[in-house]
Each structure stands twice: as C-alpha cells, then as structure tokens.
Amino acid sequence: MFPHSRREFLPFLRQHWRSLLLVLLGVLIPFGLFTHLTYEVFREGGFWWDQGVLDWYAQRRTPALTWAAETLATLGGVMVLPFVTALLAWLLARAGGRAHGWFLVSGVAGATLLNVAAKVVFQRPRPDELLAVLNEPGFSFPSGHAMANAAFGFALTLVFWRSRAGWPVAVLGLLWALAVGASRNYLGVHYPSDVLAGFTASVAWVAGLYVVMARRWPQLRGSPAGPRDTR
C-alpha cells in the first residue's frame, strides 16, 4: 500500500510543489501569526512595544515626513486605492488577463470586507488621540490601510510573478505595503500590532484566493500578456 501511495505522491509533489509552498508560506504561516497577534492583543493586553514604537515615531515627526505620511494615507485610502485597483484590472483585461484582473479586484475587495468584519468583532480602541496627527473614526484592529494595501501589493506580485516584470513588481508591492503600514504608525492612528495583523491577514487571504482561483482559471498562473511573456 505504501509503495503504491509513494509512487502517486511523489509525482503529485513535483507537479504541485509551487501551490503547496504557497499554501504553506502564504496561508498557514501568516494565519498562524495573525492568530498569535490576536491572542496577545485581546488575552494578554497587547505588546509592550506597541506604545514604545508610537512614541519613537512621535519624537521624530517633521513637517515633510508628516506630509508624506498623510499623502500615503490618501493614496492608500478609500478615495484612491479602489479606483487604482479598478483601473489596473481593466488594463489587465484589455491586455488579455481577464482572470488576473478579477483576481486583483477580488483580493483587494475581499481584504477590505474582512477588515470591516474584524473591526466589528474585535473593537480595539485607537491609540491616544493626543499623540495622533489625525483624528480618525472607527476601531483600530486590524489596520484597514495596511490590510488593503498589503492585499493590493501581494495580489499584483502574484499577477505578474510569472512575467518578466515579476521581481520589480514584487519589490514595489512590498515597499508600498511597508510604507503605508509605517505611515499609520507615524500618524499615531494605529498600533504596530494593528499593522502587522493587517499584513498577515491579507497575505493569508490573497494566497488562499490565488490557490482557489488558479484551479478554476489556470491561465492565472501565467503572465497576463500570455505565453510569450511567461517565464
């Protein structure tokens, strides 16, 4: 029985190792980290470094950095990011990557909806308003900006990963997510654990969505421009 199973299992691993690795690194590990963050915040009172990081940012604010952080908040917020996402999805569809466009939209929209649900469930208050640059309504955990923009950057990375633009898009997507997340701490509207929870939740969501959608639309595993651009 075992030798027969082994003969079937090894070819399965060779054929699907990328998907299995994505499930492990993209879904299981990030979800485990999100669970740990949630436990520490709501069972143990949070992390000792949460307030320390916010104080560190507050002591180093300058007019130029504050302007940059507020600009990132606008570009990564609900007034800009959904339209950028929709425009890129339309361009992908025009280039022949209709499945890629739907994946990008679903990744960002799904992360946004999950964030709304999580905030309603957890209802963590925002940091002290006296140290914040902005006065934002709503709850703090997890960070909506961090979650939506991490989903945006990671989804774009998966969209272009098999194309010639794979690495540049991956680097830009990572830097964008990190910059938006850091800006939320700089502005004092989210604890660092809010941002980290948003990152991990989005990575798990987008990776899981990619695995599911790629089974239905195998072309999602290739370049949006088609076989001629797929490496």
Short mmCIF file of C-alpha atoms in Angstrom, two decimals:
data_model
loop_
_atom_site.label_atom_id
_atom_site.label_comp_id
_atom_site.label_asym_id
_atom_site.label_seq_id
_atom_site.Cartn_x
_atom_site.Cartn_y
_atom_site.Cartn_z
CA MET A 1 0.00 0.00 0.00
CA PHE A 2 2.73 2.46 0.97
CA PRO A 3 4.92 1.92 -2.15
CA HIS A 4 1.87 2.40 -4.34
CA SER A 5 0.92 5.60 -2.47
CA ARG A 6 4.51 6.81 -2.70
CA ARG A 7 4.53 6.36 -6.48
CA GLU A 8 1.44 8.57 -6.64
CA PHE A 9 2.55 11.08 -4.01
CA LEU A 10 5.98 11.97 -5.39
CA PRO A 11 4.71 12.92 -8.87
CA PHE A 12 1.99 14.95 -7.16
CA LEU A 13 4.64 16.85 -5.19
CA ARG A 14 6.71 17.50 -8.31
CA GLN A 15 3.69 18.79 -10.20
CA HIS A 16 2.11 20.92 -7.48
CA TRP A 17 5.03 21.97 -5.27
CA ARG A 18 4.55 25.67 -6.09
CA SER A 19 0.92 25.60 -4.96
CA LEU A 20 1.78 23.63 -1.83
CA LEU A 21 4.57 26.05 -0.96
CA LEU A 22 2.21 28.98 -1.48
CA VAL A 23 -0.34 27.39 0.84
CA LEU A 24 2.33 26.85 3.50
CA LEU A 25 4.11 30.20 3.30
CA GLY A 26 1.20 32.31 2.10
CA VAL A 27 -1.72 30.90 4.08
CA LEU A 28 -0.79 28.73 7.04
CA ILE A 29 2.15 30.68 8.46
CA PRO A 30 0.54 34.16 8.06
CA PHE A 31 -2.72 32.87 9.52
CA GLY A 32 -0.82 31.44 12.47
CA LEU A 33 0.89 34.79 13.04
CA PHE A 34 -2.45 36.61 12.83
CA THR A 35 -3.90 34.22 15.41
CA HIS A 36 -0.94 34.84 17.71
CA LEU A 37 -1.25 38.62 17.35
CA THR A 38 -4.96 38.45 18.10
CA TYR A 39 -4.35 36.34 21.21
CA GLU A 40 -1.65 38.67 22.55
CA VAL A 41 -3.75 41.79 21.97
CA PHE A 42 -7.00 40.56 23.45
CA ARG A 43 -5.92 37.97 26.02
CA GLU A 44 -2.62 39.34 27.25
CA GLY A 45 -3.28 43.09 26.90
CA GLY A 46 -1.17 43.67 23.81
CA PHE A 47 2.56 44.01 23.27
CA TRP A 48 4.91 46.05 25.42
CA TRP A 49 6.48 47.60 22.32
CA ASP A 50 3.22 48.89 20.81
CA GLN A 51 3.25 52.22 22.63
CA GLY A 52 7.04 52.47 22.51
CA VAL A 53 7.08 52.41 18.72
CA LEU A 54 4.38 55.10 18.55
CA ASP A 55 6.38 57.29 20.95
CA TRP A 56 9.50 56.78 18.83
CA TYR A 57 7.68 57.99 15.71
CA ALA A 58 6.11 60.92 17.56
CA GLN A 59 9.52 62.18 18.68
CA ARG A 60 10.80 62.22 15.11
CA ARG A 61 7.98 63.94 13.27
CA THR A 62 8.83 66.71 10.83
CA PRO A 63 6.57 68.72 8.51
CA ALA A 64 7.98 66.91 5.46
CA LEU A 65 7.53 63.43 6.94
CA THR A 66 4.05 64.28 8.13
CA TRP A 67 3.10 65.48 4.65
CA ALA A 68 4.49 62.25 3.14
CA ALA A 69 2.57 60.10 5.64
CA GLU A 70 -0.67 61.99 5.03
CA THR A 71 -0.16 61.62 1.27
CA LEU A 72 0.29 57.86 1.66
CA ALA A 73 -2.86 57.76 3.79
CA THR A 74 -4.78 59.44 0.97
CA LEU A 75 -3.32 57.35 -1.87
CA GLY A 76 -3.85 54.13 0.08
CA GLY A 77 -7.31 55.05 1.33
CA VAL A 78 -10.84 54.57 0.10
CA MET A 79 -10.76 57.69 -2.06
CA VAL A 80 -7.94 56.48 -4.33
CA LEU A 81 -6.99 52.80 -3.95
CA PRO A 82 -10.30 51.29 -5.20
CA PHE A 83 -10.12 53.37 -8.38
CA VAL A 84 -6.46 52.47 -8.98
CA THR A 85 -7.33 48.81 -8.45
CA ALA A 86 -10.26 49.00 -10.88
CA LEU A 87 -8.14 50.81 -13.49
CA LEU A 88 -5.36 48.23 -13.29
CA ALA A 89 -7.90 45.40 -13.50
CA TRP A 90 -9.38 46.99 -16.63
CA LEU A 91 -5.93 47.35 -18.19
CA LEU A 92 -5.15 43.72 -17.37
CA ALA A 93 -8.38 42.62 -19.03
CA ARG A 94 -7.58 44.73 -22.10
CA ALA A 95 -4.17 43.02 -22.30
CA GLY A 96 -5.79 39.59 -22.22
CA GLY A 97 -5.53 38.93 -18.49
CA ARG A 98 -9.19 38.99 -17.55
CA ALA A 99 -8.69 36.37 -14.82
CA HIS A 100 -5.77 38.39 -13.44
CA GLY A 101 -7.95 41.50 -13.29
CA TRP A 102 -10.70 39.70 -11.42
CA PHE A 103 -8.15 38.23 -9.03
CA LEU A 104 -6.73 41.69 -8.26
CA VAL A 105 -10.18 43.17 -7.61
CA SER A 106 -11.28 40.19 -5.53
CA GLY A 107 -8.08 40.28 -3.48
CA VAL A 108 -8.40 43.94 -2.51
CA ALA A 109 -12.19 43.94 -2.09
CA GLY A 110 -12.14 40.75 -0.04
CA ALA A 111 -9.42 42.06 2.26
CA THR A 112 -11.41 45.25 2.78
CA LEU A 113 -14.57 43.34 3.70
CA LEU A 114 -12.64 41.05 6.04
CA ASN A 115 -11.15 44.11 7.72
CA VAL A 116 -14.57 45.63 8.34
CA ALA A 117 -15.79 42.36 9.85
CA ALA A 118 -12.68 42.01 12.04
CA LYS A 119 -13.02 45.53 13.41
CA VAL A 120 -16.64 44.90 14.33
CA VAL A 121 -15.67 41.68 16.12
CA PHE A 122 -12.57 42.92 17.98
CA GLN A 123 -13.45 46.62 18.57
CA ARG A 124 -9.98 47.65 19.73
CA PRO A 125 -9.83 51.40 20.53
CA ARG A 126 -7.36 53.52 18.60
CA PRO A 127 -4.20 54.87 20.28
CA ASP A 128 -4.31 58.02 22.40
CA GLU A 129 -5.64 60.86 20.23
CA LEU A 130 -3.31 63.34 21.94
CA LEU A 131 -0.32 61.71 20.21
CA ALA A 132 -2.04 61.25 16.84
CA VAL A 133 -1.62 63.57 13.87
CA LEU A 134 -5.06 62.67 12.54
CA ASN A 135 -8.33 62.04 14.32
CA GLU A 136 -9.86 59.03 12.58
CA PRO A 137 -13.13 57.31 13.49
CA GLY A 138 -13.68 53.61 13.90
CA PHE A 139 -11.75 50.84 15.56
CA SER A 140 -8.04 50.06 15.37
CA PHE A 141 -7.51 46.30 14.93
CA PRO A 142 -6.51 45.34 12.29
CA SER A 143 -5.37 48.36 10.26
CA GLY A 144 -7.59 48.84 7.22
CA HIS A 145 -4.93 50.75 5.29
CA ALA A 146 -2.32 48.10 5.99
CA MET A 147 -4.67 45.28 5.10
CA ALA A 148 -5.97 46.76 1.83
CA ASN A 149 -2.58 47.89 0.57
CA ALA A 150 -0.84 44.66 1.53
CA ALA A 151 -3.54 42.81 -0.41
CA PHE A 152 -3.01 45.19 -3.34
CA GLY A 153 0.78 44.74 -3.35
CA PHE A 154 0.71 40.96 -2.85
CA ALA A 155 -2.04 40.42 -5.43
CA LEU A 156 -0.09 42.44 -8.01
CA THR A 157 3.00 40.37 -7.19
CA LEU A 158 1.13 37.13 -7.89
CA VAL A 159 -0.43 38.59 -11.04
CA PHE A 160 2.97 39.44 -12.55
CA TRP A 161 5.14 36.81 -10.85
CA ARG A 162 5.48 34.58 -13.91
CA SER A 163 6.09 37.54 -16.23
CA ARG A 164 9.32 39.39 -16.99
CA ALA A 165 8.17 42.14 -14.62
CA GLY A 166 7.79 39.71 -11.70
CA TRP A 167 10.65 40.81 -9.46
CA PRO A 168 10.27 44.58 -9.98
CA VAL A 169 6.55 44.37 -9.22
CA ALA A 170 7.23 42.23 -6.14
CA VAL A 171 9.75 44.73 -4.78
CA LEU A 172 7.49 47.70 -5.47
CA GLY A 173 4.48 45.93 -3.96
CA LEU A 174 6.42 45.10 -0.80
CA LEU A 175 7.82 48.61 -0.43
CA TRP A 176 4.39 50.15 -0.98
CA ALA A 177 2.74 47.98 1.67
CA LEU A 178 5.53 48.67 4.17
CA ALA A 179 5.42 52.42 3.51
CA VAL A 180 1.66 52.62 4.03
CA GLY A 181 1.86 50.48 7.15
CA ALA A 182 4.67 52.58 8.64
CA SER A 183 2.73 55.77 7.87
CA ARG A 184 -0.17 54.53 10.01
CA ASN A 185 2.16 54.19 12.99
CA TYR A 186 3.85 57.51 12.24
CA LEU A 187 0.50 59.29 12.20
CA GLY A 188 -0.41 57.63 15.50
CA VAL A 189 -3.72 56.19 14.30
CA HIS A 190 -2.77 52.50 14.65
CA TYR A 191 -0.63 50.40 16.94
CA PRO A 192 2.17 48.44 15.24
CA SER A 193 0.33 45.21 16.09
CA ASP A 194 -2.68 46.52 14.14
CA VAL A 195 -0.46 46.92 11.08
CA LEU A 196 1.21 43.52 11.47
CA ALA A 197 -2.18 41.86 11.88
CA GLY A 198 -3.39 43.58 8.71
CA PHE A 199 -0.33 42.35 6.79
CA THR A 200 -0.64 38.73 7.92
CA ALA A 201 -4.40 38.57 7.37
CA SER A 202 -4.06 39.95 3.85
CA VAL A 203 -1.25 37.61 2.86
CA ALA A 204 -3.28 34.62 4.05
CA TRP A 205 -6.40 35.82 2.25
CA VAL A 206 -4.73 36.66 -1.08
CA ALA A 207 -2.64 33.48 -1.15
CA GLY A 208 -5.68 31.34 -0.42
CA LEU A 209 -7.72 33.16 -3.03
CA TYR A 210 -4.97 32.63 -5.61
CA VAL A 211 -4.88 28.88 -4.98
CA VAL A 212 -8.66 28.63 -5.37
CA MET A 213 -8.97 30.87 -8.43
CA ALA A 214 -5.97 29.31 -10.19
CA ARG A 215 -7.71 25.94 -10.09
CA ARG A 216 -10.68 27.43 -11.92
CA TRP A 217 -8.66 29.67 -14.25
CA PRO A 218 -5.24 28.01 -14.88
CA GLN A 219 -4.17 30.99 -17.01
CA LEU A 220 -3.83 32.90 -13.74
CA ARG A 221 -0.56 31.03 -13.18
CA GLY A 222 0.94 32.65 -16.28
CA SER A 223 1.67 36.18 -17.36
CA PRO A 224 -1.30 38.48 -18.08
CA ALA A 225 0.27 39.06 -21.51
CA GLY A 226 0.08 35.38 -22.35
CA PRO A 227 2.60 32.59 -23.04
CA ARG A 228 5.00 34.87 -24.91
CA ASP A 229 5.71 36.76 -21.68
CA THR A 230 5.54 33.83 -19.26
CA ARG A 231 8.88 32.73 -17.81
#
